[in-house]
XYZ file of C-alpha atoms in Angstrom:
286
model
C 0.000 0.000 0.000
C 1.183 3.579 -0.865
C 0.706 6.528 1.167
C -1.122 9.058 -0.971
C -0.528 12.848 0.078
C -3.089 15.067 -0.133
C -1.623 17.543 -2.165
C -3.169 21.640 -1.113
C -1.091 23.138 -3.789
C -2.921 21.576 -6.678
C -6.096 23.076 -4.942
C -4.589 26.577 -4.155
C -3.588 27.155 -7.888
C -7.936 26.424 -8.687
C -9.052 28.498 -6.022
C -6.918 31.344 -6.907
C -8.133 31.896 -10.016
C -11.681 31.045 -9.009
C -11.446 33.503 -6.317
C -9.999 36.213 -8.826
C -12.964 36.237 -11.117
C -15.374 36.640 -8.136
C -13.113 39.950 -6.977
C -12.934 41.273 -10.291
C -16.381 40.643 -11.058
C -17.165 42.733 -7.579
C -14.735 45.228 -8.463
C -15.644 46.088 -11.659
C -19.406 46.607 -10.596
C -18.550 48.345 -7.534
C -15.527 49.122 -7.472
C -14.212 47.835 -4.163
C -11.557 45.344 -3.248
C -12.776 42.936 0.141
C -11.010 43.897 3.198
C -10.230 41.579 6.089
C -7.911 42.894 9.195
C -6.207 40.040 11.518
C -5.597 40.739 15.228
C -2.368 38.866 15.981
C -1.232 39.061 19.966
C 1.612 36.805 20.313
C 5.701 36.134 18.943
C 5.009 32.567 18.135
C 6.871 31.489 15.082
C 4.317 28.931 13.742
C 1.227 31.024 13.730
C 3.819 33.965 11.411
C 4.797 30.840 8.867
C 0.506 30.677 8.549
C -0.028 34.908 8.650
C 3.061 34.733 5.480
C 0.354 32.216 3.402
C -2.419 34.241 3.989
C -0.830 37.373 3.080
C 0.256 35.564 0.162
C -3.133 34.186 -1.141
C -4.822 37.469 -0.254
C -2.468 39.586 -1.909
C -2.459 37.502 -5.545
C -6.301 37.706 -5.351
C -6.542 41.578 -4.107
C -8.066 40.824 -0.548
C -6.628 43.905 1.587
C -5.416 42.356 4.106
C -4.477 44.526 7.322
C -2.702 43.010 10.490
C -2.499 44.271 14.198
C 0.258 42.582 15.953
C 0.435 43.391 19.828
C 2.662 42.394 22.014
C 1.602 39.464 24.871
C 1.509 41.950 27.349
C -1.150 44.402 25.536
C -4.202 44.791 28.269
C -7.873 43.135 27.708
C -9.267 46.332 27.538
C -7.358 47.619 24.817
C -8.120 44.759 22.216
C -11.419 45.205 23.302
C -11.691 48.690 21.780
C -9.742 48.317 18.761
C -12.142 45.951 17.925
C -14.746 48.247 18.249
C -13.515 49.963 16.108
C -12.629 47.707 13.136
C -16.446 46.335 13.511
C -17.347 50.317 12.953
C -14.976 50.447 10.322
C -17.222 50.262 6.739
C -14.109 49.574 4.727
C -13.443 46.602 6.801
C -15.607 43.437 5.788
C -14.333 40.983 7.883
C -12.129 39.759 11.310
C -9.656 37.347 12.110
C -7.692 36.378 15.417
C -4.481 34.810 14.698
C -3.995 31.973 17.331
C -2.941 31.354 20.120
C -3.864 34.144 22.248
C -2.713 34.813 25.646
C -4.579 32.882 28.490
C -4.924 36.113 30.558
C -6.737 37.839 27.810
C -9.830 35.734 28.441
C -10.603 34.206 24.782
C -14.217 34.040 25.385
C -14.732 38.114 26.238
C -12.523 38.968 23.016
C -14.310 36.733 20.763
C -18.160 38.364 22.018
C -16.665 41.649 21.067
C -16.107 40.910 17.145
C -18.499 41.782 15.708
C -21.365 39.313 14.409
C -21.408 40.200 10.519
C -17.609 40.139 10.339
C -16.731 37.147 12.328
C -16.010 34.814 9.466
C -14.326 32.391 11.240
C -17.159 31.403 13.527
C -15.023 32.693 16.689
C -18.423 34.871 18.158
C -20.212 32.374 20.699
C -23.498 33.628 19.026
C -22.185 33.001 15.566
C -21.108 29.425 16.779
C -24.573 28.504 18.953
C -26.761 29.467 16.161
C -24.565 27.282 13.636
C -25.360 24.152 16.249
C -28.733 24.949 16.410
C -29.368 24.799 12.904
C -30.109 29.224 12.495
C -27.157 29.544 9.902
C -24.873 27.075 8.265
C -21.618 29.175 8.117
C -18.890 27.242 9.311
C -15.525 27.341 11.094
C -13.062 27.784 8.466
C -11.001 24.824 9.356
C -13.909 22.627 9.922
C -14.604 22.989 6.599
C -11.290 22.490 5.324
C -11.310 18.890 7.017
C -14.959 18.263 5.198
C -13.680 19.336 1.902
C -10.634 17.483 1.642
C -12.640 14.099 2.774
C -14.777 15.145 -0.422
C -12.062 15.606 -2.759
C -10.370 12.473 -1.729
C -14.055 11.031 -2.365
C -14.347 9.790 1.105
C -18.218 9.239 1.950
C -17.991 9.581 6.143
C -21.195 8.175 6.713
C -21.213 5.208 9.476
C -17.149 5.504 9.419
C -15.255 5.751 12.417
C -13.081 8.996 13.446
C -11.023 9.699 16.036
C -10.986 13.503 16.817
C -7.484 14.172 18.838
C -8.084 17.650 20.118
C -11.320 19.520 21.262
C -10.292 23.110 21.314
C -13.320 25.918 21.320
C -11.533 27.032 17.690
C -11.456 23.245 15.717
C -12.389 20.399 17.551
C -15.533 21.703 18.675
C -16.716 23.152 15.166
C -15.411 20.036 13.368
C -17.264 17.732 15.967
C -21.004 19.373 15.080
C -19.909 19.356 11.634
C -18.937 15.600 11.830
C -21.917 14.380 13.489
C -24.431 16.235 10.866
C -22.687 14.496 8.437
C -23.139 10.562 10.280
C -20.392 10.118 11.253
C -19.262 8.251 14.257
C -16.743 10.170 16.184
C -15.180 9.626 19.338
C -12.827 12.939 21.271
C -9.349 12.169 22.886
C -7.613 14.150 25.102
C -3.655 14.301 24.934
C -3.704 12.812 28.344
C -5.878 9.527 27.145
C -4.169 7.009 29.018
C -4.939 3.774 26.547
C -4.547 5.730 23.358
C -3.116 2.898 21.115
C -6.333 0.733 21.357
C -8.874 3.208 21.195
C -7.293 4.207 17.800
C -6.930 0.514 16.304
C -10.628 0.870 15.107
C -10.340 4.149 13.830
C -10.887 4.606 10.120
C -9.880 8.361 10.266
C -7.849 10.098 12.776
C -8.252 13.473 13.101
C -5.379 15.828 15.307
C -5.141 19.300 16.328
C -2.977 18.900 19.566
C -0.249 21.323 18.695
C 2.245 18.895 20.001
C 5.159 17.919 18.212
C 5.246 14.306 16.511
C 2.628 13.359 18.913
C 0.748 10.519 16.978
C 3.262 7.875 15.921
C 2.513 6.066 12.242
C 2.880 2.437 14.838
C -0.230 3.189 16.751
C -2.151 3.988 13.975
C -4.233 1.131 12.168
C -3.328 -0.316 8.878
C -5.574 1.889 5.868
C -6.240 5.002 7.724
C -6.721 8.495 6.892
C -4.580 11.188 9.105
C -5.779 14.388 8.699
C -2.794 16.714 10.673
C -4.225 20.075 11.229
C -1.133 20.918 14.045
C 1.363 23.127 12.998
C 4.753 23.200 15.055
C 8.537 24.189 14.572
C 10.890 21.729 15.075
C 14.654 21.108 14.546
C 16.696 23.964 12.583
C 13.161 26.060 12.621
C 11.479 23.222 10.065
C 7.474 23.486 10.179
C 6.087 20.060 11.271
C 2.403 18.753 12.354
C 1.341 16.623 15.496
C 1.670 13.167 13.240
C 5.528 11.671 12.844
C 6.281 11.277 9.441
C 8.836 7.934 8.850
C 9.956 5.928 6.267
C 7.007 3.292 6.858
C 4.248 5.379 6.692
C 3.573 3.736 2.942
C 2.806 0.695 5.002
C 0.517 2.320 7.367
C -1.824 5.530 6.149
C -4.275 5.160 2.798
C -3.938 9.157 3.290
C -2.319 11.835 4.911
C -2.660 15.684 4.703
C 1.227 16.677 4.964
C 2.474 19.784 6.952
C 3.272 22.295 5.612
C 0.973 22.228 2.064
C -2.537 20.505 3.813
C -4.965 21.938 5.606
C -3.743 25.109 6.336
C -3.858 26.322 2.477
C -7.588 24.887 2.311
C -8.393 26.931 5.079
C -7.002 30.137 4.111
C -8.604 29.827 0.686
C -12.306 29.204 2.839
C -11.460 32.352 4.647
C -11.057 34.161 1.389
C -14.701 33.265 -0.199
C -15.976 33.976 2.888
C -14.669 37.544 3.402
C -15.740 37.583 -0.435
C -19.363 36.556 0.314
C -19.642 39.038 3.457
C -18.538 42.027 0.792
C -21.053 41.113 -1.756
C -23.599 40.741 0.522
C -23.290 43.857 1.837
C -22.901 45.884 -1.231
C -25.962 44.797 -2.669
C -28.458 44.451 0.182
């Protein structure tokens, strides 16, 4: 059996095109460019390697894309207000928060302060409730990304088993709603699952986003799998890495794997981009 990657690029190259037409088409009838800013309070390497792709993709497409980096030691209060004042801002059509964020700065209070119509990245608790309850079907950005590639790789989900490593507020929780209204059988893990091997010997995907470093090792992983990696980490001599070891024998192991660097992450930015597209339209021609 040989490990087949899942390869973003391919993907990118479609989308960026397809998302040029759609700006051009909205620039030439109203002549506008979308505009997303990005909060970004921390001096973590990883996160930077993910702002430099979405700067990237938004600036071959002509998404404005405007960043506020604070230091960790910026005050609540003062995030609070600045984004205020980006959800005033007309010429801004959309919010991101580059993470991780602080623990002091109290996640959940910053995320009820962006504002509803901008949020695009389902990070507003009432943006994310009324997605479970059925009132809109935006989703997280990176939920999606995980959905999509099982598409594309023409994986039907339906009855299959997955393994969700992870269950932060910002993926595992989106992707687990998402998941389940798709039929899918899911069980969560915590990193501190005690009996981890045999849980995951009857998983038929495995899904991580632990942040941690080689954490899932291609031995305790069943033979035919799909690993979808969604961690990003920096490892040895500053080389980008995801929470699932890559070795020699993983062609023995995985039906598919979603590499790091070139997976997820360049699925996700490209769902960020139709959405901030989709907010603009929508607004211009309510």
């Amino acid at each position: 059996m040989i490990t087949k990657l899942f390869n973003a690029k391919i993907l990118y190259k479609r989308n960026t095109s397809s998302a040029q037409i759609k700006i051009d088409k909205l620039f030439n009838k109203h002549n506008i460019y979308p505009h997303t800013a990005e909060l970004v309070i921390n001096n973590n390497f990883a996160p930077n390697l993910y702002i430099k792709n979405k700067i990237k993709f938004f600036y071959d497409i002509n998404i404005q894309y405007s960043i506020f980096k604070f230091s960790n030691s910026i005050k609540l209060k003062s995030i609070i207000k600045i984004l205020k004042i980006i959800g005033q801002d007309q010429q801004i059509n959309s919010i991101l928060f580059q993470l991780p964020i602080p623990k002091r700065l109290k996640q959940r209070i910053l995320f009820k302060n962006i504002k509803k119509e901008k949020d695009i990245d389902m990070l507003n608790p009432k943006n994310f409730t009324e997605y479970i309850i059925g009132y809109q079907k935006n989703e997280a950005c990176t939920s999606a990304a995980v959905i999509k590639i099982l598409k594309i790789i023409a994986i039907k989900i339906k009855q299959l088993k997955i393994i969700l490593l992870g269950f932060s507020n910002i993926i595992g929780r989106p992707l687990l709603f998402n998941l389940f209204n798709k039929h899918a059988t899911i069980i969560i893990i915590n990193k501190k699952y005690s009996n981890l091997k045999f849980i995951l010997r009857h998983a038929d995907i495995i899904i991580i986003a632990l942040g941690k470093i080689n954490f899932l090792k291609p031995q305790n992983v069943p033979y035919g799998c799909i690993v979808i990696d969604i961690g990003i980490n920096i490892g040895k001599n500053h080389i980008t890495t995801g929470d699932f070891k890559v070795t020699r024998n993983i062609n023995e192991r995985l039906s598919y794997l979603t590499p790091v660097p070139g997976g997820i992450g360049l699925v996700t930015i490209n769902n960020l981009a139709n959405k901030t597209i989709e907010i603009t339209t929508k607004n211009l021609e309510q």
